[in-house]
PDB file of C-alpha atoms in Angstrom:
ATOM      1  CA  UNK A   1     185.687  44.931-115.260  1.00 85.00           C
ATOM      2  CA  UNK A   2     182.637  42.873-113.979  1.00 92.00           C
ATOM      3  CA  UNK A   3     181.323  42.642-110.488  1.00 93.00           C
ATOM      4  CA  UNK A   4     182.674  39.092-109.816  1.00 91.00           C
ATOM      5  CA  UNK A   5     186.029  40.082-111.101  1.00 93.00           C
ATOM      6  CA  UNK A   6     185.816  43.152-108.773  1.00 94.00           C
ATOM      7  CA  UNK A   7     185.139  40.837-105.882  1.00 94.00           C
ATOM      8  CA  UNK A   8     187.948  38.612-106.663  1.00 93.00           C
ATOM      9  CA  UNK A   9     190.229  41.745-106.672  1.00 95.00           C
ATOM     10  CA  UNK A  10     188.937  42.771-103.191  1.00 95.00           C
ATOM     11  CA  UNK A  11     190.051  39.349-101.963  1.00 95.00           C
ATOM     12  CA  UNK A  12     193.488  40.029-103.306  1.00 95.00           C
ATOM     13  CA  UNK A  13     193.464  43.483-101.703  1.00 96.00           C
ATOM     14  CA  UNK A  14     192.589  41.922 -98.256  1.00 97.00           C
ATOM     15  CA  UNK A  15     195.805  39.763 -98.286  1.00 97.00           C
ATOM     16  CA  UNK A  16     198.292  42.393 -97.506  1.00 97.00           C
ATOM     17  CA  UNK A  17     196.138  43.659 -94.585  1.00 96.00           C
ATOM     18  CA  UNK A  18     195.879  40.240 -93.344  1.00 97.00           C
ATOM     19  CA  UNK A  19     199.628  39.716 -93.568  1.00 97.00           C
ATOM     20  CA  UNK A  20     200.373  43.000 -91.851  1.00 96.00           C
ATOM     21  CA  UNK A  21     197.990  41.957 -88.879  1.00 95.00           C
ATOM     22  CA  UNK A  22     199.624  38.798 -88.295  1.00 94.00           C
ATOM     23  CA  UNK A  23     203.327  39.940 -89.045  1.00 94.00           C
ATOM     24  CA  UNK A  24     203.469  43.141 -87.173  1.00 90.00           C
ATOM     25  CA  UNK A  25     203.318  42.830 -83.236  1.00 82.00           C
ATOM     26  CA  UNK A  26     200.342  45.270 -82.770  1.00 85.00           C
ATOM     27  CA  UNK A  27     199.647  45.933 -78.948  1.00 88.00           C
ATOM     28  CA  UNK A  28     195.883  45.751 -79.316  1.00 91.00           C
ATOM     29  CA  UNK A  29     195.711  43.672 -76.174  1.00 91.00           C
ATOM     30  CA  UNK A  30     194.220  40.171 -75.880  1.00 89.00           C
ATOM     31  CA  UNK A  31     190.647  38.731 -75.502  1.00 88.00           C
ATOM     32  CA  UNK A  32     190.326  36.596 -72.486  1.00 86.00           C
ATOM     33  CA  UNK A  33     188.283  33.542 -72.661  1.00 80.00           C
ATOM     34  CA  UNK A  34     188.444  31.644 -69.484  1.00 74.00           C
ATOM     35  CA  UNK A  35     192.018  30.757 -69.219  1.00 76.00           C
ATOM     36  CA  UNK A  36     192.875  31.378 -72.845  1.00 80.00           C
ATOM     37  CA  UNK A  37     193.787  34.585 -74.590  1.00 84.00           C
ATOM     38  CA  UNK A  38     193.755  35.343 -78.080  1.00 90.00           C
ATOM     39  CA  UNK A  39     195.438  38.613 -79.495  1.00 91.00           C
ATOM     40  CA  UNK A  40     193.071  41.040 -80.618  1.00 94.00           C
ATOM     41  CA  UNK A  41     195.277  41.393 -83.769  1.00 93.00           C
ATOM     42  CA  UNK A  42     194.564  37.660 -84.293  1.00 93.00           C
ATOM     43  CA  UNK A  43     190.815  38.267 -84.151  1.00 94.00           C
ATOM     44  CA  UNK A  44     190.840  40.990 -86.567  1.00 96.00           C
ATOM     45  CA  UNK A  45     193.003  38.884 -88.926  1.00 96.00           C
ATOM     46  CA  UNK A  46     190.500  35.988 -88.634  1.00 96.00           C
ATOM     47  CA  UNK A  47     187.642  38.422 -89.570  1.00 96.00           C
ATOM     48  CA  UNK A  48     189.527  39.563 -92.625  1.00 97.00           C
ATOM     49  CA  UNK A  49     190.430  36.038 -93.564  1.00 97.00           C
ATOM     50  CA  UNK A  50     186.828  34.950 -93.178  1.00 97.00           C
ATOM     51  CA  UNK A  51     185.510  37.882 -95.279  1.00 96.00           C
ATOM     52  CA  UNK A  52     188.075  37.127 -97.977  1.00 96.00           C
ATOM     53  CA  UNK A  53     187.219  33.238 -97.937  1.00 95.00           C
ATOM     54  CA  UNK A  54     183.523  34.193 -98.227  1.00 94.00           C
ATOM     55  CA  UNK A  55     184.332  36.309-101.305  1.00 93.00           C
ATOM     56  CA  UNK A  56     185.624  33.201-103.016  1.00 89.00           C
ATOM     57  CA  UNK A  57     182.206  31.523-102.959  1.00 89.00           C
ATOM     58  CA  UNK A  58     180.468  34.876-103.592  1.00 93.00           C
ATOM     59  CA  UNK A  59     182.389  35.742-106.876  1.00 91.00           C
ATOM     60  CA  UNK A  60     181.857  32.317-108.359  1.00 86.00           C
ATOM     61  CA  UNK A  61     178.068  32.188-107.378  1.00 90.00           C
ATOM     62  CA  UNK A  62     177.525  35.539-109.124  1.00 90.00           C
ATOM     63  CA  UNK A  63     179.682  34.818-112.040  1.00 89.00           C
ATOM     64  CA  UNK A  64     177.836  31.516-112.802  1.00 88.00           C
ATOM     65  CA  UNK A  65     174.285  32.770-111.995  1.00 91.00           C
ATOM     66  CA  UNK A  66     174.741  35.896-114.317  1.00 92.00           C
ATOM     67  CA  UNK A  67     176.788  34.299-116.845  1.00 91.00           C
ATOM     68  CA  UNK A  68     179.777  36.555-115.904  1.00 90.00           C
ATOM     69  CA  UNK A  69     182.502  34.029-116.352  1.00 86.00           C
ATOM     70  CA  UNK A  70     185.603  35.588-117.983  1.00 84.00           C
ATOM     71  CA  UNK A  71     189.186  34.594-118.850  1.00 81.00           C
ATOM     72  CA  UNK A  72     190.390  37.210-116.376  1.00 84.00           C
ATOM     73  CA  UNK A  73     188.215  35.530-113.649  1.00 84.00           C
ATOM     74  CA  UNK A  74     189.475  32.116-114.354  1.00 80.00           C
ATOM     75  CA  UNK A  75     192.838  33.528-113.974  1.00 82.00           C
ATOM     76  CA  UNK A  76     192.279  35.747-110.782  1.00 87.00           C
ATOM     77  CA  UNK A  77     190.023  33.568-108.835  1.00 87.00           C
ATOM     78  CA  UNK A  78     192.322  30.574-108.319  1.00 85.00           C
ATOM     79  CA  UNK A  79     195.394  32.855-107.911  1.00 88.00           C
ATOM     80  CA  UNK A  80     193.461  34.667-105.330  1.00 92.00           C
ATOM     81  CA  UNK A  81     192.666  31.424-103.425  1.00 91.00           C
ATOM     82  CA  UNK A  82     196.224  30.202-103.501  1.00 92.00           C
ATOM     83  CA  UNK A  83     197.630  33.593-102.273  1.00 95.00           C
ATOM     84  CA  UNK A  84     195.446  33.900 -99.451  1.00 96.00           C
ATOM     85  CA  UNK A  85     195.605  30.194 -98.191  1.00 96.00           C
ATOM     86  CA  UNK A  86     199.305  30.068 -98.924  1.00 96.00           C
ATOM     87  CA  UNK A  87     199.923  33.400 -96.910  1.00 97.00           C
ATOM     88  CA  UNK A  88     197.916  32.266 -93.940  1.00 97.00           C
ATOM     89  CA  UNK A  89     199.794  29.066 -93.770  1.00 98.00           C
ATOM     90  CA  UNK A  90     203.137  30.499 -94.145  1.00 97.00           C
ATOM     91  CA  UNK A  91     202.069  33.146 -91.486  1.00 97.00           C
ATOM     92  CA  UNK A  92     201.024  30.300 -89.008  1.00 97.00           C
ATOM     93  CA  UNK A  93     204.556  28.680 -89.514  1.00 97.00           C
ATOM     94  CA  UNK A  94     206.118  31.983 -88.484  1.00 96.00           C
ATOM     95  CA  UNK A  95     203.902  32.144 -85.411  1.00 95.00           C
ATOM     96  CA  UNK A  96     204.779  28.468 -84.512  1.00 95.00           C
ATOM     97  CA  UNK A  97     201.193  27.434 -84.904  1.00 95.00           C
ATOM     98  CA  UNK A  98     201.802  25.088 -87.784  1.00 97.00           C
ATOM     99  CA  UNK A  99     204.363  22.502 -88.669  1.00 97.00           C
ATOM    100  CA  UNK A 100     206.492  23.667 -91.714  1.00 98.00           C
ATOM    101  CA  UNK A 101     206.432  20.073 -93.169  1.00 98.00           C
ATOM    102  CA  UNK A 102     202.569  20.109 -93.507  1.00 98.00           C
ATOM    103  CA  UNK A 103     202.581  23.496 -94.959  1.00 98.00           C
ATOM    104  CA  UNK A 104     205.213  22.600 -97.638  1.00 98.00           C
ATOM    105  CA  UNK A 105     203.179  19.524 -98.602  1.00 98.00           C
ATOM    106  CA  UNK A 106     200.047  21.646 -98.940  1.00 97.00           C
ATOM    107  CA  UNK A 107     201.677  24.479-100.979  1.00 97.00           C
ATOM    108  CA  UNK A 108     203.532  22.070-103.051  1.00 97.00           C
ATOM    109  CA  UNK A 109     200.298  20.347-104.175  1.00 96.00           C
ATOM    110  CA  UNK A 110     198.941  23.701-105.156  1.00 92.00           C
ATOM    111  CA  UNK A 111     201.921  24.342-107.321  1.00 92.00           C
ATOM    112  CA  UNK A 112     201.630  21.034-109.053  1.00 94.00           C
ATOM    113  CA  UNK A 113     198.077  21.225-109.661  1.00 92.00           C
ATOM    114  CA  UNK A 114     198.561  24.895-111.046  1.00 88.00           C
ATOM    115  CA  UNK A 115     201.240  23.495-113.254  1.00 89.00           C
ATOM    116  CA  UNK A 116     198.963  20.863-114.724  1.00 90.00           C
ATOM    117  CA  UNK A 117     196.278  23.283-115.352  1.00 86.00           C
ATOM    118  CA  UNK A 118     198.874  25.503-117.204  1.00 85.00           C
ATOM    119  CA  UNK A 119     199.671  22.610-119.359  1.00 88.00           C
ATOM    120  CA  UNK A 120     196.120  21.866-120.065  1.00 86.00           C
ATOM    121  CA  UNK A 121     195.352  25.576-120.818  1.00 80.00           C
ATOM    122  CA  UNK A 122     198.232  25.437-123.366  1.00 81.00           C
ATOM    123  CA  UNK A 123     196.373  22.561-125.119  1.00 82.00           C
ATOM    124  CA  UNK A 124     193.084  24.485-124.849  1.00 81.00           C
ATOM    125  CA  UNK A 125     191.672  22.376-122.081  1.00 82.00           C
ATOM    126  CA  UNK A 126     190.086  23.684-119.036  1.00 77.00           C
ATOM    127  CA  UNK A 127     190.333  21.516-115.858  1.00 79.00           C
ATOM    128  CA  UNK A 128     187.627  21.786-113.404  1.00 74.00           C
ATOM    129  CA  UNK A 129     188.012  21.299-109.753  1.00 76.00           C
ATOM    130  CA  UNK A 130     186.850  18.096-108.243  1.00 81.00           C
ATOM    131  CA  UNK A 131     184.596  17.562-105.139  1.00 89.00           C
ATOM    132  CA  UNK A 132     187.647  16.612-103.129  1.00 92.00           C
ATOM    133  CA  UNK A 133     189.398  19.862-104.286  1.00 88.00           C
ATOM    134  CA  UNK A 134     186.419  21.730-103.004  1.00 88.00           C
ATOM    135  CA  UNK A 135     186.420  19.935 -99.683  1.00 95.00           C
ATOM    136  CA  UNK A 136     190.038  20.459 -99.459  1.00 95.00           C
ATOM    137  CA  UNK A 137     189.651  24.368 -99.736  1.00 92.00           C
ATOM    138  CA  UNK A 138     186.806  24.289 -96.978  1.00 94.00           C
ATOM    139  CA  UNK A 139     189.092  22.147 -94.710  1.00 97.00           C
ATOM    140  CA  UNK A 140     191.971  24.492 -95.308  1.00 97.00           C
ATOM    141  CA  UNK A 141     189.955  27.367 -94.447  1.00 97.00           C
ATOM    142  CA  UNK A 142     188.575  26.031 -91.327  1.00 97.00           C
ATOM    143  CA  UNK A 143     191.985  25.012 -90.137  1.00 97.00           C
ATOM    144  CA  UNK A 144     193.382  28.150 -90.660  1.00 98.00           C
ATOM    145  CA  UNK A 145     190.510  29.871 -88.748  1.00 97.00           C
ATOM    146  CA  UNK A 146     190.830  27.510 -85.747  1.00 96.00           C
ATOM    147  CA  UNK A 147     194.402  27.853 -85.603  1.00 96.00           C
ATOM    148  CA  UNK A 148     194.223  31.733 -85.701  1.00 95.00           C
ATOM    149  CA  UNK A 149     191.381  31.591 -82.967  1.00 94.00           C
ATOM    150  CA  UNK A 150     193.969  29.425 -80.854  1.00 92.00           C
ATOM    151  CA  UNK A 151     191.572  26.598 -80.882  1.00 91.00           C
ATOM    152  CA  UNK A 152     188.960  28.292 -78.853  1.00 88.00           C
ATOM    153  CA  UNK A 153     186.510  27.342 -77.735  1.00 84.00           C
ATOM    154  CA  UNK A 154     187.691  23.783 -78.148  1.00 89.00           C
ATOM    155  CA  UNK A 155     190.674  24.184 -76.038  1.00 85.00           C
ATOM    156  CA  UNK A 156     188.513  24.294 -72.958  1.00 80.00           C
ATOM    157  CA  UNK A 157     187.097  20.774 -73.886  1.00 85.00           C
ATOM    158  CA  UNK A 158     190.641  19.423 -74.537  1.00 88.00           C
ATOM    159  CA  UNK A 159     189.952  18.927 -78.188  1.00 92.00           C
ATOM    160  CA  UNK A 160     192.562  19.950 -80.776  1.00 95.00           C
ATOM    161  CA  UNK A 161     190.156  20.726 -83.346  1.00 96.00           C
ATOM    162  CA  UNK A 162     192.646  23.049 -84.909  1.00 96.00           C
ATOM    163  CA  UNK A 163     195.202  20.346 -85.347  1.00 96.00           C
ATOM    164  CA  UNK A 164     192.583  17.716 -86.492  1.00 97.00           C
ATOM    165  CA  UNK A 165     191.459  20.162 -89.057  1.00 98.00           C
ATOM    166  CA  UNK A 166     194.871  20.916 -90.278  1.00 98.00           C
ATOM    167  CA  UNK A 167     195.758  17.208 -90.613  1.00 98.00           C
ATOM    168  CA  UNK A 168     192.273  16.460 -92.301  1.00 98.00           C
ATOM    169  CA  UNK A 169     193.111  19.187 -94.624  1.00 97.00           C
ATOM    170  CA  UNK A 170     196.628  17.816 -95.464  1.00 98.00           C
ATOM    171  CA  UNK A 171     195.175  14.329 -96.198  1.00 98.00           C
ATOM    172  CA  UNK A 172     192.496  15.670 -98.319  1.00 97.00           C
ATOM    173  CA  UNK A 173     194.860  17.951-100.088  1.00 96.00           C
ATOM    174  CA  UNK A 174     197.300  15.127-100.996  1.00 97.00           C
ATOM    175  CA  UNK A 175     194.503  12.756-101.900  1.00 96.00           C
ATOM    176  CA  UNK A 176     192.794  15.263-104.083  1.00 94.00           C
ATOM    177  CA  UNK A 177     196.081  16.192-105.624  1.00 94.00           C
ATOM    178  CA  UNK A 178     196.900  12.547-106.519  1.00 95.00           C
ATOM    179  CA  UNK A 179     193.184  12.034-107.692  1.00 93.00           C
ATOM    180  CA  UNK A 180     193.479  15.276-109.939  1.00 91.00           C
ATOM    181  CA  UNK A 181     196.626  13.957-111.531  1.00 92.00           C
ATOM    182  CA  UNK A 182     195.277  10.410-112.130  1.00 92.00           C
ATOM    183  CA  UNK A 183     192.237  11.876-113.643  1.00 91.00           C
ATOM    184  CA  UNK A 184     194.021  14.508-115.895  1.00 89.00           C
ATOM    185  CA  UNK A 185     197.257  12.796-116.722  1.00 89.00           C
ATOM    186  CA  UNK A 186     196.213  12.479-120.245  1.00 87.00           C
ATOM    187  CA  UNK A 187     197.140  16.246-120.554  1.00 85.00           C
ATOM    188  CA  UNK A 188     200.793  15.230-119.958  1.00 82.00           C
ATOM    189  CA  UNK A 189     200.821  12.997-122.962  1.00 76.00           C
ATOM    190  CA  UNK A 190     202.895  13.885-125.967  1.00 57.00           C
ATOM    191  CA  UNK A 191     200.730  15.888-128.327  1.00 50.00           C
ATOM    192  CA  UNK A 192     202.610  14.544-131.442  1.00 47.00           C
TER     193      UNK A 192
END
C-alpha cells in the first residue's frame, strides 16, 4: 500500500476517535474565553477533525505529485471524506448545534453524487470534482470547525459566523450538486 493510501486510511481511523470525543460526555472541563465556554472534548475533537481534514489535501497532493494515484485511493479518498463530514454533521445534530434539515440536504447531495459516480464508473467513465465541489468541501469543513468551537471568537462580536458558514455550505452544496448532475447527466442515458 502506497503512502497516499496510508494517509487516507489514517483519516478513516481518526473518525471513530472523533465520534467518541463528541458522543461520550467526557468531564475534562471547559475552556473559558471571556463569557464563553467550550468543552475541552470539543476542542480535542476539533483538532482531530482538522488533522483528518488536512490529510484529505495531503494524500491527494502526494498522490498527484509522485504519480501514485491508484484505484484503491480513488475509492478510499472520497469515502473517507464523506464518512468524516457526515459523522461530524450528524453529531452536530445530536449536540443540537445544526438543524437536521440542513444536514439531511447536505448528506442527500453526497449520496446522489456518489450514485452518479457509481453509474459512470460502471460505464468506465471517471467524473472529476468541479471547482464548486471543492469549495463545498472547504465550506463544510470550516462550518463544522466553527460550530464545534461554539462560534468562538466571533460570538464576542455578535457575528454568527458558524451559521453563516453552515448556510453558505448548504447553498454551495446544493448548487454544486445540481451543476454536477447537469454537467454529467449524459452518464444516465440509455447505453443501448
